[in-house]
Coordinates of C-alpha atoms and ligand atoms in Angstrom, one line a residue:
M1 CA 46.5 39.5 -100.4
T2 CA 44.4 42.3 -102.1
E3 CA 44.7 43.2 -105.7
F4 CA 42.8 45.6 -107.9
R5 CA 41.7 44.6 -111.4
S6 CA 40.1 47.0 -113.9
N7 CA 39.9 47.4 -117.6
N8 CA 38.2 50.0 -119.8
S9 CA 35.0 48.0 -120.2
G10 CA 34.2 47.0 -116.6
P11 CA 34.1 48.3 -113.1
R12 CA 37.0 48.3 -110.8
V13 CA 37.2 45.1 -108.9
R14 CA 39.1 44.3 -105.7
E15 CA 40.3 40.7 -105.4
I16 CA 40.6 39.3 -101.9
A17 CA 41.9 35.7 -101.3
S18 CA 43.0 35.9 -97.7
V19 CA 40.6 35.5 -94.8
T20 CA 42.9 37.7 -92.7
N21 CA 42.4 40.7 -94.9
P22 CA 41.2 43.7 -92.7
L23 CA 38.2 44.4 -94.9
V24 CA 37.0 40.8 -94.4
K25 CA 37.2 41.4 -90.7
E26 CA 35.2 44.7 -91.0
I27 CA 32.5 43.0 -93.0
R28 CA 32.4 40.0 -90.7
A29 CA 31.9 42.3 -87.7
L30 CA 28.5 43.2 -89.2
H31 CA 27.2 40.0 -87.6
M32 CA 27.4 41.9 -84.3
R33 CA 24.7 44.3 -83.4
K34 CA 27.2 46.8 -82.0
A35 CA 29.1 47.0 -85.3
R36 CA 25.8 47.4 -87.2
A37 CA 24.7 50.2 -84.9
E38 CA 28.0 52.0 -85.2
T39 CA 28.3 51.8 -89.0
G40 CA 24.6 51.8 -90.0
L41 CA 25.3 48.9 -92.3
F42 CA 24.0 45.3 -92.5
L43 CA 24.6 42.1 -94.5
A44 CA 22.2 40.4 -96.9
E45 CA 23.1 37.2 -98.7
G46 CA 22.2 35.5 -102.0
A47 CA 22.0 36.6 -105.6
R48 CA 18.2 36.6 -105.6
T49 CA 18.0 38.7 -102.4
I50 CA 20.6 41.2 -103.7
A51 CA 18.7 41.5 -107.0
Q52 CA 15.5 42.2 -105.0
A53 CA 17.4 44.9 -103.0
L54 CA 18.4 46.6 -106.3
D55 CA 14.8 46.4 -107.6
Y56 CA 13.7 48.3 -104.4
G57 CA 16.4 50.9 -104.8
F58 CA 18.9 49.5 -102.2
A59 CA 22.3 49.4 -103.9
P60 CA 24.9 47.6 -101.8
E61 CA 27.9 49.6 -100.6
M62 CA 30.0 46.5 -101.2
L63 CA 29.3 43.3 -102.9
A64 CA 31.5 40.3 -102.1
Y65 CA 31.1 37.4 -104.6
R66 CA 32.6 34.2 -105.9
S67 CA 33.9 34.5 -109.5
D68 CA 31.1 33.0 -111.5
P69 CA 29.4 34.0 -114.8
A70 CA 26.0 33.5 -113.0
V71 CA 26.6 36.7 -110.9
A72 CA 28.2 38.8 -113.6
A73 CA 24.9 40.7 -114.4
L74 CA 24.3 41.2 -110.7
C75 CA 27.8 42.6 -110.2
A76 CA 27.3 45.0 -113.1
R77 CA 24.0 46.3 -111.7
A78 CA 25.5 46.7 -108.2
A79 CA 28.6 48.5 -109.6
A80 CA 26.3 50.8 -111.6
G81 CA 24.6 51.6 -108.3
G82 CA 27.9 52.6 -106.7
A83 CA 28.9 49.3 -105.1
Q84 CA 32.6 48.4 -104.5
L85 CA 33.0 44.9 -106.0
L86 CA 35.0 42.4 -104.0
E87 CA 35.9 39.2 -105.9
V88 CA 36.7 36.8 -103.1
S89 CA 37.7 33.2 -102.5
D90 CA 35.3 30.5 -101.2
A91 CA 37.2 30.7 -97.9
V92 CA 36.5 34.4 -97.6
L93 CA 32.8 34.0 -98.5
E94 CA 32.5 31.4 -95.8
K95 CA 34.3 33.6 -93.3
I96 CA 32.0 36.5 -94.1
S97 CA 28.8 34.6 -94.0
Q98 CA 29.9 32.4 -91.0
R99 CA 28.5 29.4 -92.9
D100 CA 29.8 26.5 -94.8
N101 CA 28.5 26.4 -98.4
A102 CA 28.1 30.2 -98.4
Q103 CA 25.9 31.8 -101.1
S104 CA 27.6 33.1 -104.2
A105 CA 27.2 36.8 -103.2
I106 CA 26.9 38.8 -100.0
G107 CA 26.0 42.5 -100.0
V108 CA 26.8 45.2 -97.4
F109 CA 23.8 47.5 -97.3
R110 CA 22.9 50.8 -95.5
Q111 CA 20.1 50.4 -93.0
R112 CA 16.9 52.4 -93.5
L113 CA 14.6 53.0 -90.5
H114 CA 11.6 55.3 -90.4
R115 CA 9.9 57.3 -87.6
L116 CA 6.2 57.2 -86.8
A117 CA 6.0 60.9 -87.6
D118 CA 6.6 60.0 -91.2
L119 CA 3.9 57.3 -91.4
D120 CA 0.8 58.0 -93.4
P121 CA -1.9 55.5 -92.2
N122 CA -3.9 56.1 -95.4
S123 CA -1.0 55.1 -97.7
A124 CA -1.9 51.4 -97.1
P125 CA -5.0 49.4 -95.9
L126 CA -3.1 47.3 -93.5
W127 CA -0.2 47.8 -91.0
L128 CA 1.5 45.6 -88.4
A129 CA 3.0 46.6 -85.0
L130 CA 5.1 44.4 -82.8
E131 CA 5.7 45.1 -79.1
G132 CA 9.1 44.1 -77.9
V133 CA 9.6 41.2 -80.4
R134 CA 12.7 39.2 -79.3
D135 CA 13.1 36.3 -81.8
P136 CA 14.9 37.2 -85.1
G137 CA 13.1 34.3 -86.9
N138 CA 9.7 35.6 -85.7
L139 CA 10.5 39.2 -86.7
G140 CA 11.8 38.1 -90.2
T141 CA 8.7 36.0 -90.8
C142 CA 6.4 38.8 -89.7
I143 CA 8.2 41.2 -92.2
R144 CA 7.9 38.6 -94.9
T145 CA 4.2 38.0 -94.3
A146 CA 3.5 41.7 -94.0
D147 CA 5.1 42.0 -97.5
A148 CA 3.1 39.2 -98.9
T149 CA -0.2 40.7 -97.7
G150 CA 0.6 44.2 -98.9
A151 CA 1.0 45.8 -95.5
G152 CA 2.3 49.4 -95.5
G153 CA 5.0 48.7 -93.0
V154 CA 6.0 47.0 -89.7
I155 CA 6.3 49.1 -86.6
L156 CA 8.7 47.9 -83.9
I157 CA 7.8 49.1 -80.4
G158 CA 10.3 49.5 -77.6
S159 CA 13.3 47.2 -77.2
T160 CA 13.3 44.5 -79.9
C161 CA 15.7 42.3 -81.7
D162 CA 17.6 44.0 -84.6
P163 CA 15.6 44.0 -87.9
F164 CA 19.0 44.1 -89.6
G165 CA 20.6 41.1 -87.8
I166 CA 21.6 38.4 -90.3
E167 CA 19.0 35.9 -88.9
T168 CA 16.2 38.4 -89.3
V169 CA 17.3 39.4 -92.8
R170 CA 17.6 35.7 -93.8
A171 CA 14.1 35.0 -92.5
T172 CA 12.6 37.9 -94.5
M173 CA 13.8 36.3 -97.7
G174 CA 14.3 39.8 -99.3
S175 CA 11.2 41.5 -97.8
I176 CA 13.5 43.6 -95.6
F177 CA 14.0 45.7 -98.7
A178 CA 10.4 45.9 -99.6
V179 CA 8.7 46.7 -96.3
P180 CA 9.4 50.0 -94.5
I181 CA 10.4 49.4 -90.9
Y182 CA 9.3 52.0 -88.3
T183 CA 10.6 52.2 -84.8
A184 CA 8.9 53.8 -81.8
E185 CA 9.4 54.2 -78.0
P186 CA 6.6 52.6 -76.0
D187 CA 5.0 56.0 -75.0
E188 CA 5.1 57.3 -78.5
A189 CA 3.6 54.1 -79.8
L190 CA 0.8 54.2 -77.3
A191 CA -0.1 57.7 -78.3
F192 CA 0.1 56.7 -82.0
V193 CA -2.2 53.7 -81.5
R194 CA -4.7 55.8 -79.5
G195 CA -4.8 58.4 -82.3
W196 CA -5.0 55.8 -85.1
S197 CA -7.5 57.1 -87.7
G198 CA -8.7 53.6 -88.7
V199 CA -9.2 50.4 -86.8
S200 CA -6.6 49.3 -84.3
V201 CA -6.7 45.6 -83.3
G202 CA -4.7 44.2 -80.4
T203 CA -4.2 40.4 -80.5
A204 CA -4.5 38.8 -77.1
L205 CA -5.4 35.6 -75.3
Q206 CA -7.7 37.1 -72.7
G207 CA -10.5 39.6 -72.7
A208 CA -10.7 39.4 -76.5
I209 CA -13.4 38.5 -79.0
D210 CA -13.1 35.9 -81.8
Y211 CA -11.1 37.5 -84.6
R212 CA -13.9 36.3 -87.1
E213 CA -16.5 38.4 -85.3
A214 CA -14.6 41.7 -85.4
V215 CA -15.3 44.4 -88.0
Y216 CA -12.3 45.8 -89.8
A217 CA -11.9 48.8 -92.1
P218 CA -8.9 50.3 -93.8
P219 CA -6.5 51.4 -92.5
T220 CA -6.3 48.5 -89.9
L221 CA -3.4 48.4 -87.6
I222 CA -2.7 44.9 -86.1
V223 CA -0.8 45.0 -82.8
N224 CA 1.0 41.9 -81.5
G225 CA 2.6 41.4 -78.1
T226 CA 5.9 39.9 -77.0
E227 CA 6.7 36.2 -77.1
Q228 CA 7.0 36.0 -73.4
S229 CA 4.3 38.1 -71.8
G230 CA 2.0 39.2 -74.6
L231 CA 0.5 42.6 -75.1
S232 CA 1.2 45.1 -72.4
D233 CA -1.7 46.3 -70.3
A234 CA -1.2 49.9 -71.6
M235 CA -1.3 48.7 -75.2
R236 CA -4.4 46.6 -74.5
D237 CA -6.1 49.8 -73.4
A238 CA -4.8 51.8 -76.3
C239 CA -6.2 49.4 -79.0
G240 CA -9.7 50.0 -80.3
K241 CA -10.5 46.3 -80.0
L242 CA -8.9 43.0 -78.8
V243 CA -9.2 39.8 -80.8
K244 CA -8.1 36.2 -80.2
L245 CA -7.5 33.3 -82.5
P246 CA -9.5 30.4 -80.9
M247 CA -7.4 27.4 -79.8
R248 CA -8.1 24.0 -78.5
D249 CA -8.3 23.8 -74.7
G250 CA -4.9 23.2 -73.2
V251 CA -2.9 25.0 -75.9
E252 CA -1.1 28.0 -74.2
S253 CA -0.7 30.3 -77.3
L254 CA 0.3 30.4 -80.9
N255 CA 3.7 31.4 -82.1
L256 CA 3.9 35.2 -82.6
S257 CA 4.6 35.1 -86.3
V258 CA 1.9 32.5 -86.9
A259 CA -0.6 34.7 -85.0
A260 CA 0.5 37.7 -87.0
G261 CA 0.3 35.8 -90.3
V262 CA -3.2 34.5 -89.6
M263 CA -4.4 38.0 -88.6
L264 CA -2.7 39.7 -91.7
Y265 CA -4.5 37.4 -94.0
A266 CA -7.8 37.4 -92.2
V267 CA -8.0 41.2 -92.0
R268 CA -6.9 41.6 -95.6
E269 CA -9.7 39.4 -96.8
R270 CA -12.2 41.4 -94.8
L271 CA -11.2 44.9 -95.9
Ligands
LIG1 C1 3.6 33.6 -77.8 S1 2.3 34.8 -77.7 C2 2.5 35.4 -76.1 C3 2.0 34.5 -75.1 C4 2.0 35.1 -73.7 N1 2.2 34.1 -72.7 C5 0.6 35.8 -73.4 O1 0.1 35.6 -72.3 O2 0.1 36.5 -74.2 C6 2.9 36.2 -78.6 C7 1.8 37.0 -79.2 O3 1.2 36.3 -80.3 C8 -0.2 36.7 -80.4 N2 -1.0 35.5 -80.1 C9 -0.5 34.2 -79.9 N3 -1.5 33.4 -79.8 C10 -2.6 34.1 -79.9 C11 -4.0 33.8 -80.0 N4 -4.5 32.5 -79.8 N5 -4.9 34.8 -80.2 C12 -4.5 36.0 -80.4 N6 -3.2 36.4 -80.4 C13 -2.3 35.4 -80.2 C14 -0.4 37.8 -79.3 O4 -0.2 39.0 -79.9 C15 0.7 37.5 -78.3 O5 1.1 38.6 -77.6

């Protein structure tokens, strides 16, 4: 059952107790990439993450929350930003989050993606590009580490996992709202890397020099390859230099997000 509650001093609140409410179904559908692509919306959970979103100018379109004084201030901020408030039962929160012990609040946000044409390399000393990243945890961790190291943005090349999927968003721990995400087709990205005004560094296992021996200067663009096959041959050629993180004999490779994290910190220290 859905009810509306309002008074003169507070925002209009919609109360939803039933998991079969059609709006619950619509919000829940945002776990699917197809629904996110069709609506341009995505989910982010947790009072802290939603507060971060508001700090970065992302007001949720809807905020579903459990009645609790601890989220009152957050609800007021979200409502002031235009959010529809949905006061829901624990069962509804769990249904929406698809998790037992759901967080106290879940926001529905509008996606923001940027084009390479709008990227100014000189607006930040450090950038990260990922070719064909497939694993949502890897992508989320890369975005989070790019945020921590002050990178200007993360560039997603070609077909990748969805930066607005719930697993990726969870792994970013709020950084999805802080770090601009750019998307590019492979050919566009190759031309972009070839024309990069600063230092472009591909990370690769073969034909590369030790990352500690390379010279970096701002703006530096770090380019990582896919989890399965690594950097494409065309991207290897496009990068100004190739570096590797030395490993003990017999180790196949590092996890993508670990390699990206080491590189982000190493380059930042050397700029
Ligand atoms: C899991 S690795 C890919 C392994 C793949 N089998 C290959 O041959 O490249 C994913 C990405 O992480 C980065 N990476 C992993 N280990 C690395 C290392 N030791 N040195 C440099 N980059 C590394 C590279 O960008 C690589 O494309």
